[in-house]
mmCIF file of C-alpha atoms in Angstrom:
data_model
loop_
_atom_site.group_PDB
_atom_site.id
_atom_site.type_symbol
_atom_site.label_atom_id
_atom_site.label_comp_id
_atom_site.label_asym_id
_atom_site.label_seq_id
_atom_site.Cartn_x
_atom_site.Cartn_y
_atom_site.Cartn_z
ATOM 1 C CA MET A 24 19.097 -18.013 1.987
ATOM 2 C CA THR A 25 16.031 -18.260 3.522
ATOM 3 C CA PRO A 26 12.156 -17.955 1.454
ATOM 4 C CA PHE A 27 12.189 -14.266 3.006
ATOM 5 C CA ASP A 28 15.057 -13.396 0.928
ATOM 6 C CA LEU A 29 14.880 -10.578 -2.147
ATOM 7 C CA THR A 30 18.228 -10.357 -3.009
ATOM 8 C CA GLY A 31 18.308 -9.523 -6.736
ATOM 9 C CA ARG A 32 14.602 -8.362 -6.873
ATOM 10 C CA LEU A 33 13.201 -5.170 -7.814
ATOM 11 C CA ALA A 34 10.091 -3.579 -5.827
ATOM 12 C CA VAL A 35 8.316 -1.022 -6.646
ATOM 13 C CA VAL A 36 6.659 1.334 -3.677
ATOM 14 C CA THR A 37 4.544 3.126 -4.002
ATOM 15 C CA GLY A 38 3.266 6.629 -1.357
ATOM 16 C CA ALA A 39 7.111 5.462 -1.004
ATOM 17 C CA ARG A 40 8.091 9.353 0.590
ATOM 18 C CA ARG A 41 6.583 8.597 3.978
ATOM 19 C CA GLY A 42 5.120 7.006 6.438
ATOM 20 C CA ILE A 43 3.764 2.772 5.667
ATOM 21 C CA GLY A 44 4.999 3.288 2.226
ATOM 22 C CA ARG A 45 8.690 4.686 3.617
ATOM 23 C CA ALA A 46 8.618 1.661 6.524
ATOM 24 C CA VAL A 47 7.953 -0.917 4.069
ATOM 25 C CA ALA A 48 10.997 0.626 0.910
ATOM 26 C CA ARG A 49 12.814 -0.220 3.865
ATOM 27 C CA ALA A 50 12.007 -2.949 5.126
ATOM 28 C CA LEU A 51 11.985 -4.652 1.792
ATOM 29 C CA ALA A 52 15.091 -3.483 1.119
ATOM 30 C CA GLU A 53 16.937 -4.437 4.365
ATOM 31 C CA ALA A 54 15.718 -8.077 2.591
ATOM 32 C CA GLY A 55 17.133 -7.808 -0.081
ATOM 33 C CA ALA A 56 15.222 -5.445 -2.962
ATOM 34 C CA ASP A 57 16.498 -3.097 -5.026
ATOM 35 C CA VAL A 58 13.748 -0.458 -4.932
ATOM 36 C CA ILE A 59 11.994 2.428 -6.963
ATOM 37 C CA GLY A 60 9.843 4.447 -4.817
ATOM 38 C CA VAL A 61 6.842 6.103 -6.217
ATOM 39 C CA SER A 62 5.430 9.827 -4.600
ATOM 40 C CA ALA A 63 3.446 12.925 -5.785
ATOM 41 C CA SER A 64 6.057 14.901 -3.593
ATOM 42 C CA LEU A 65 9.318 13.141 -3.439
ATOM 43 C CA GLU A 66 12.374 14.228 -3.508
ATOM 44 C CA LYS A 67 14.680 13.130 -7.075
ATOM 45 C CA SER A 68 17.405 12.396 -4.572
ATOM 46 C CA GLY A 69 18.506 12.581 -0.699
ATOM 47 C CA SER A 70 15.106 11.432 0.565
ATOM 48 C CA ALA A 71 14.954 9.820 3.268
ATOM 49 C CA VAL A 72 13.091 6.727 2.208
ATOM 50 C CA GLU A 73 16.457 6.794 -0.406
ATOM 51 C CA GLN A 74 18.524 7.082 2.055
ATOM 52 C CA ASP A 75 17.259 4.226 3.883
ATOM 53 C CA VAL A 76 17.101 1.789 1.085
ATOM 54 C CA THR A 77 21.073 2.958 0.311
ATOM 55 C CA ALA A 78 22.132 2.487 4.112
ATOM 56 C CA ALA A 79 20.832 -1.186 3.569
ATOM 57 C CA GLY A 80 23.067 -1.394 0.391
ATOM 58 C CA ARG A 81 20.684 -1.595 -2.191
ATOM 59 C CA SER A 82 19.410 0.556 -4.737
ATOM 60 C CA PHE A 83 17.071 3.263 -5.171
ATOM 61 C CA GLU A 84 15.492 5.455 -7.521
ATOM 62 C CA ALA A 85 12.696 7.927 -7.480
ATOM 63 C CA ILE A 86 9.664 8.674 -9.820
ATOM 64 C CA ARG A 87 7.790 11.025 -9.233
ATOM 65 C CA ALA A 88 3.652 10.779 -10.368
ATOM 66 C CA ASP A 89 0.478 12.047 -8.450
ATOM 67 C CA PHE A 90 -1.965 9.568 -8.262
ATOM 68 C CA ALA A 91 -4.384 11.944 -8.918
ATOM 69 C CA ASP A 92 -3.835 12.152 -12.658
ATOM 70 C CA PRO A 93 -5.127 8.767 -14.429
ATOM 71 C CA GLU A 94 -2.469 9.879 -17.417
ATOM 72 C CA ALA A 95 -0.127 10.134 -14.977
ATOM 73 C CA VAL A 96 -1.082 7.278 -13.240
ATOM 74 C CA ARG A 97 -1.070 5.149 -16.841
ATOM 75 C CA ALA A 98 2.690 6.485 -18.237
ATOM 76 C CA LEU A 99 3.802 5.067 -14.894
ATOM 77 C CA GLY A 100 3.120 1.863 -16.081
ATOM 78 C CA ALA A 101 3.688 1.402 -19.353
ATOM 79 C CA ASP A 102 7.465 2.736 -18.158
ATOM 80 C CA LEU A 103 7.849 0.552 -15.875
ATOM 81 C CA ALA A 104 6.260 -2.705 -17.570
ATOM 82 C CA GLY A 105 8.509 -1.481 -20.435
ATOM 83 C CA ARG A 106 11.827 -1.916 -18.766
ATOM 84 C CA GLU A 107 14.324 -4.652 -19.539
ATOM 85 C CA ARG A 108 14.600 -5.338 -16.086
ATOM 86 C CA ARG A 109 11.574 -6.432 -15.136
ATOM 87 C CA VAL A 110 9.033 -5.481 -11.585
ATOM 88 C CA ASP A 111 9.180 -8.460 -9.277
ATOM 89 C CA ILE A 112 6.859 -6.996 -6.419
ATOM 90 C CA LEU A 113 4.521 -4.051 -6.823
ATOM 91 C CA VAL A 114 3.280 -2.352 -3.614
ATOM 92 C CA ASN A 115 0.198 -0.533 -4.485
ATOM 93 C CA ASN A 116 0.006 1.678 -0.813
ATOM 94 C CA ALA A 117 -0.174 4.976 -2.426
ATOM 95 C CA GLY A 118 -3.683 6.880 -0.763
ATOM 96 C CA THR A 119 -4.836 10.237 0.638
ATOM 97 C CA ILE A 120 -8.384 10.228 2.673
ATOM 98 C CA ARG A 121 -11.217 13.848 3.083
ATOM 99 C CA ARG A 122 -13.113 13.284 6.119
ATOM 100 C CA ALA A 123 -16.455 14.865 6.297
ATOM 101 C CA PRO A 124 -20.262 14.014 7.504
ATOM 102 C CA ALA A 125 -21.936 11.976 4.161
ATOM 103 C CA ALA A 126 -24.443 14.755 4.089
ATOM 104 C CA GLU A 127 -21.143 16.634 3.387
ATOM 105 C CA HIS A 128 -19.071 14.464 1.684
ATOM 106 C CA THR A 129 -18.208 16.671 -1.984
ATOM 107 C CA ASP A 130 -18.553 15.315 -5.374
ATOM 108 C CA GLU A 131 -15.024 16.405 -5.626
ATOM 109 C CA ASP A 132 -13.538 14.616 -2.486
ATOM 110 C CA TRP A 133 -15.355 11.270 -3.238
ATOM 111 C CA ASP A 134 -13.922 11.471 -7.226
ATOM 112 C CA LEU A 135 -10.108 11.775 -5.710
ATOM 113 C CA VAL A 136 -10.480 9.476 -3.100
ATOM 114 C CA LEU A 137 -11.481 6.708 -5.497
ATOM 115 C CA GLN A 138 -9.115 7.594 -8.391
ATOM 116 C CA VAL A 139 -6.282 8.099 -5.778
ATOM 117 C CA ASN A 140 -7.213 4.796 -3.775
ATOM 118 C CA LEU A 141 -8.895 2.323 -6.548
ATOM 119 C CA SER A 142 -8.987 3.700 -9.538
ATOM 120 C CA ALA A 143 -5.192 3.903 -9.813
ATOM 121 C CA GLN A 144 -4.067 1.475 -7.925
ATOM 122 C CA PHE A 145 -6.628 -0.866 -10.883
ATOM 123 C CA ALA A 146 -4.260 0.854 -13.493
ATOM 124 C CA LEU A 147 -0.872 0.415 -12.332
ATOM 125 C CA ALA A 148 -1.645 -2.991 -11.163
ATOM 126 C CA ARG A 149 -2.835 -3.652 -15.174
ATOM 127 C CA ALA A 150 0.135 -2.918 -16.612
ATOM 128 C CA VAL A 151 2.024 -4.160 -14.194
ATOM 129 C CA GLY A 152 1.010 -7.913 -13.332
ATOM 130 C CA ALA A 153 0.037 -8.206 -17.409
ATOM 131 C CA ARG A 154 4.221 -8.019 -17.223
ATOM 132 C CA MET A 155 3.921 -10.387 -14.471
ATOM 133 C CA ALA A 156 2.144 -12.360 -15.701
ATOM 134 C CA ALA A 157 3.255 -13.020 -19.217
ATOM 135 C CA ARG A 158 6.547 -14.564 -17.438
ATOM 136 C CA GLY A 159 4.871 -16.284 -14.698
ATOM 137 C CA ARG A 160 5.906 -14.461 -11.653
ATOM 138 C CA GLY A 161 5.815 -12.075 -9.855
ATOM 139 C CA LYS A 162 3.835 -10.213 -6.343
ATOM 140 C CA ILE A 163 1.450 -7.352 -5.575
ATOM 141 C CA VAL A 164 0.010 -6.054 -2.347
ATOM 142 C CA PHE A 165 -2.306 -3.356 -1.681
ATOM 143 C CA THR A 166 -2.760 -1.558 1.116
ATOM 144 C CA ALA A 167 -6.194 -2.318 1.639
ATOM 145 C CA SER A 168 -7.769 -0.828 5.179
ATOM 146 C CA LEU A 169 -9.767 -1.850 8.813
ATOM 147 C CA LEU A 170 -12.126 -0.084 6.673
ATOM 148 C CA SER A 171 -12.401 -2.880 3.932
ATOM 149 C CA PHE A 172 -14.243 -4.679 6.749
ATOM 150 C CA GLN A 173 -16.296 -1.871 8.433
ATOM 151 C CA GLY A 174 -17.931 0.892 7.713
ATOM 152 C CA GLY A 175 -15.910 3.828 9.660
ATOM 153 C CA ILE A 176 -17.399 7.274 10.763
ATOM 154 C CA THR A 177 -17.454 9.881 8.368
ATOM 155 C CA VAL A 178 -14.867 8.202 5.543
ATOM 156 C CA PRO A 179 -17.747 7.482 2.568
ATOM 157 C CA GLY A 180 -15.629 8.175 0.029
ATOM 158 C CA TYR A 181 -12.557 6.309 1.703
ATOM 159 C CA THR A 182 -14.418 3.019 3.016
ATOM 160 C CA ALA A 183 -16.348 2.093 0.065
ATOM 161 C CA ALA A 184 -12.020 2.707 -1.873
ATOM 162 C CA LYS A 185 -11.171 0.220 0.601
ATOM 163 C CA HIS A 186 -13.906 -2.158 -0.249
ATOM 164 C CA GLY A 187 -12.884 -2.149 -3.398
ATOM 165 C CA VAL A 188 -9.074 -2.720 -3.001
ATOM 166 C CA ALA A 189 -9.836 -5.831 -0.638
ATOM 167 C CA GLY A 190 -12.166 -7.081 -3.475
ATOM 168 C CA LEU A 191 -9.740 -6.284 -6.312
ATOM 169 C CA THR A 192 -7.299 -8.172 -4.807
ATOM 170 C CA LYS A 193 -9.756 -11.216 -4.540
ATOM 171 C CA ALA A 194 -10.805 -10.059 -8.448
ATOM 172 C CA LEU A 195 -6.823 -9.917 -9.237
ATOM 173 C CA ALA A 196 -5.397 -12.994 -7.847
ATOM 174 C CA ASN A 197 -8.284 -15.309 -8.840
ATOM 175 C CA GLU A 198 -6.878 -14.073 -12.371
ATOM 176 C CA TRP A 199 -3.290 -14.220 -11.437
ATOM 177 C CA ALA A 200 -3.217 -16.863 -9.351
ATOM 178 C CA SER A 201 -2.812 -20.089 -11.913
ATOM 179 C CA ARG A 202 0.234 -17.795 -13.863
ATOM 180 C CA GLY A 203 2.293 -17.687 -11.312
ATOM 181 C CA VAL A 204 1.608 -14.105 -9.897
ATOM 182 C CA ASN A 205 0.694 -13.769 -5.969
ATOM 183 C CA VAL A 206 -2.040 -11.243 -5.396
ATOM 184 C CA ASN A 207 -2.509 -10.268 -1.659
ATOM 185 C CA ALA A 208 -3.248 -7.299 0.538
ATOM 186 C CA VAL A 209 -2.049 -6.254 4.028
ATOM 187 C CA ALA A 210 -5.299 -4.244 5.911
ATOM 188 C CA PRO A 211 -3.862 -1.613 8.521
ATOM 189 C CA GLY A 212 -5.199 -0.870 11.763
ATOM 190 C CA TYR A 213 -5.084 2.890 13.120
ATOM 191 C CA ILE A 214 -1.331 3.194 12.094
ATOM 192 C CA ALA A 215 -0.249 6.713 13.962
ATOM 193 C CA THR A 216 0.814 8.411 10.297
ATOM 194 C CA ASP A 217 -0.226 11.568 8.795
ATOM 195 C CA ASN A 218 -3.919 9.934 7.607
ATOM 196 C CA THR A 219 -5.016 9.362 10.790
ATOM 197 C CA ARG A 220 -3.711 12.794 12.464
ATOM 198 C CA ALA A 221 -6.917 14.646 13.512
ATOM 199 C CA LEU A 222 -8.029 10.837 14.983
ATOM 200 C CA GLN A 223 -4.962 10.740 17.081
ATOM 201 C CA ASP A 224 -5.740 14.760 17.961
ATOM 202 C CA ASP A 225 -9.140 14.746 19.064
ATOM 203 C CA PRO A 226 -8.544 13.068 22.948
ATOM 204 C CA VAL A 227 -12.181 11.667 22.722
ATOM 205 C CA ARG A 228 -11.574 9.425 19.826
ATOM 206 C CA SER A 229 -7.726 8.430 20.453
ATOM 207 C CA ARG A 230 -9.117 7.250 23.980
ATOM 208 C CA ALA A 231 -12.269 5.709 22.453
ATOM 209 C CA VAL A 232 -9.959 3.607 19.776
ATOM 210 C CA LEU A 233 -7.104 3.165 21.884
ATOM 211 C CA GLU A 234 -9.777 1.034 24.317
ATOM 212 C CA ARG A 235 -10.577 -1.081 21.025
ATOM 213 C CA ILE A 236 -7.440 -2.173 20.510
ATOM 214 C CA PRO A 237 -6.462 -5.849 22.314
ATOM 215 C CA ALA A 238 -2.825 -4.245 21.629
ATOM 216 C CA GLY A 239 -3.607 -1.223 24.112
ATOM 217 C CA ARG A 240 -1.481 1.460 21.454
ATOM 218 C CA TRP A 241 -0.969 3.377 18.351
ATOM 219 C CA GLY A 242 -0.086 0.499 15.847
ATOM 220 C CA ARG A 243 3.678 2.085 13.756
ATOM 221 C CA ALA A 244 4.700 1.970 10.058
ATOM 222 C CA ASP A 245 7.217 -0.520 11.042
ATOM 223 C CA ASP A 246 4.737 -2.751 12.383
ATOM 224 C CA LEU A 247 3.298 -2.823 8.792
ATOM 225 C CA ALA A 248 6.817 -4.190 7.534
ATOM 226 C CA GLY A 249 6.964 -7.840 8.779
ATOM 227 C CA ALA A 250 3.580 -8.613 7.079
ATOM 228 C CA VAL A 251 4.565 -6.606 3.647
ATOM 229 C CA VAL A 252 7.632 -8.420 3.206
ATOM 230 C CA PHE A 253 6.278 -12.099 4.022
ATOM 231 C CA LEU A 254 4.258 -11.470 1.250
ATOM 232 C CA ALA A 255 6.048 -10.127 -1.307
ATOM 233 C CA SER A 256 8.368 -12.842 -0.265
ATOM 234 C CA ASP A 257 8.354 -16.981 -1.582
ATOM 235 C CA ALA A 258 7.340 -17.807 1.943
ATOM 236 C CA ALA A 259 4.064 -16.425 1.024
ATOM 237 C CA ALA A 260 3.694 -18.580 -2.942
ATOM 238 C CA TYR A 261 0.627 -20.807 -1.890
ATOM 239 C CA VAL A 262 -1.399 -17.273 -0.582
ATOM 240 C CA HIS A 263 -3.340 -15.805 -2.858
ATOM 241 C CA GLY A 264 -5.901 -13.030 -2.715
ATOM 242 C CA ALA A 265 -5.693 -12.802 1.346
ATOM 243 C CA VAL A 266 -6.470 -9.583 3.097
ATOM 244 C CA LEU A 267 -3.628 -9.569 6.101
ATOM 245 C CA PRO A 268 -5.353 -7.434 8.889
ATOM 246 C CA VAL A 269 -2.306 -5.919 10.825
ATOM 247 C CA ASP A 270 -4.517 -4.258 13.880
ATOM 248 C CA GLY A 271 -3.321 -4.790 16.717
ATOM 249 C CA GLY A 272 -6.165 -7.191 17.781
ATOM 250 C CA TRP A 273 -8.967 -4.937 16.951
ATOM 251 C CA LEU A 274 -10.629 -6.734 14.092
ATOM 252 C CA GLY A 275 -11.023 -10.032 17.100
ATOM 253 C CA ARG A 276 -12.762 -7.929 19.349
#
């Protein structure tokens, strides 16, 4: 066994159907964890992420939950917190984005983005984290963003939410570190996923992005996997309240 071994642990990954969530679920399974995948549209059986996890020899359970629905999120938290088998790792990854100039960014888009990317994250962390703190052990990893540090362009709701995720990470770490719960976050850079499709398809913006990244390429979802496994493992036992950029060097420019 190594400090990175997650054998016997149960991980919940939200937004697990595709992109970063799928890559993280696969990596956690390869490190030894059983996985509960959560997504609004996740297939009950036979999904790509389920195949990834079972191919690694670990068990998988699919749960459908819409993070835009506060009641659904509260029900999910109660379900996970009330199970006989404890949740050892919570990866709060589900998210959405709406792009529009601030003067055209509607209340509906603002409310949706804040609900999915911040309010739901807190509600689920509160439910699962309380049980972790009560038993003195657990790992929570949020997905923050480069826009936890910067302002971005035409994404005011997303930027506000991701700044909130960074603050929430630190606030929960301050409360729960002494109770054996590690709360941290990863901050993806420009990763080639559905959320960044509009930027990838814009030749001017895409070129500007690539010129700013020292690594010289868009990130891949798998680039996040090792960082999350680290934060979910005993190797990060003394890491609390960190927001770890995985950005190809973007913030270093």
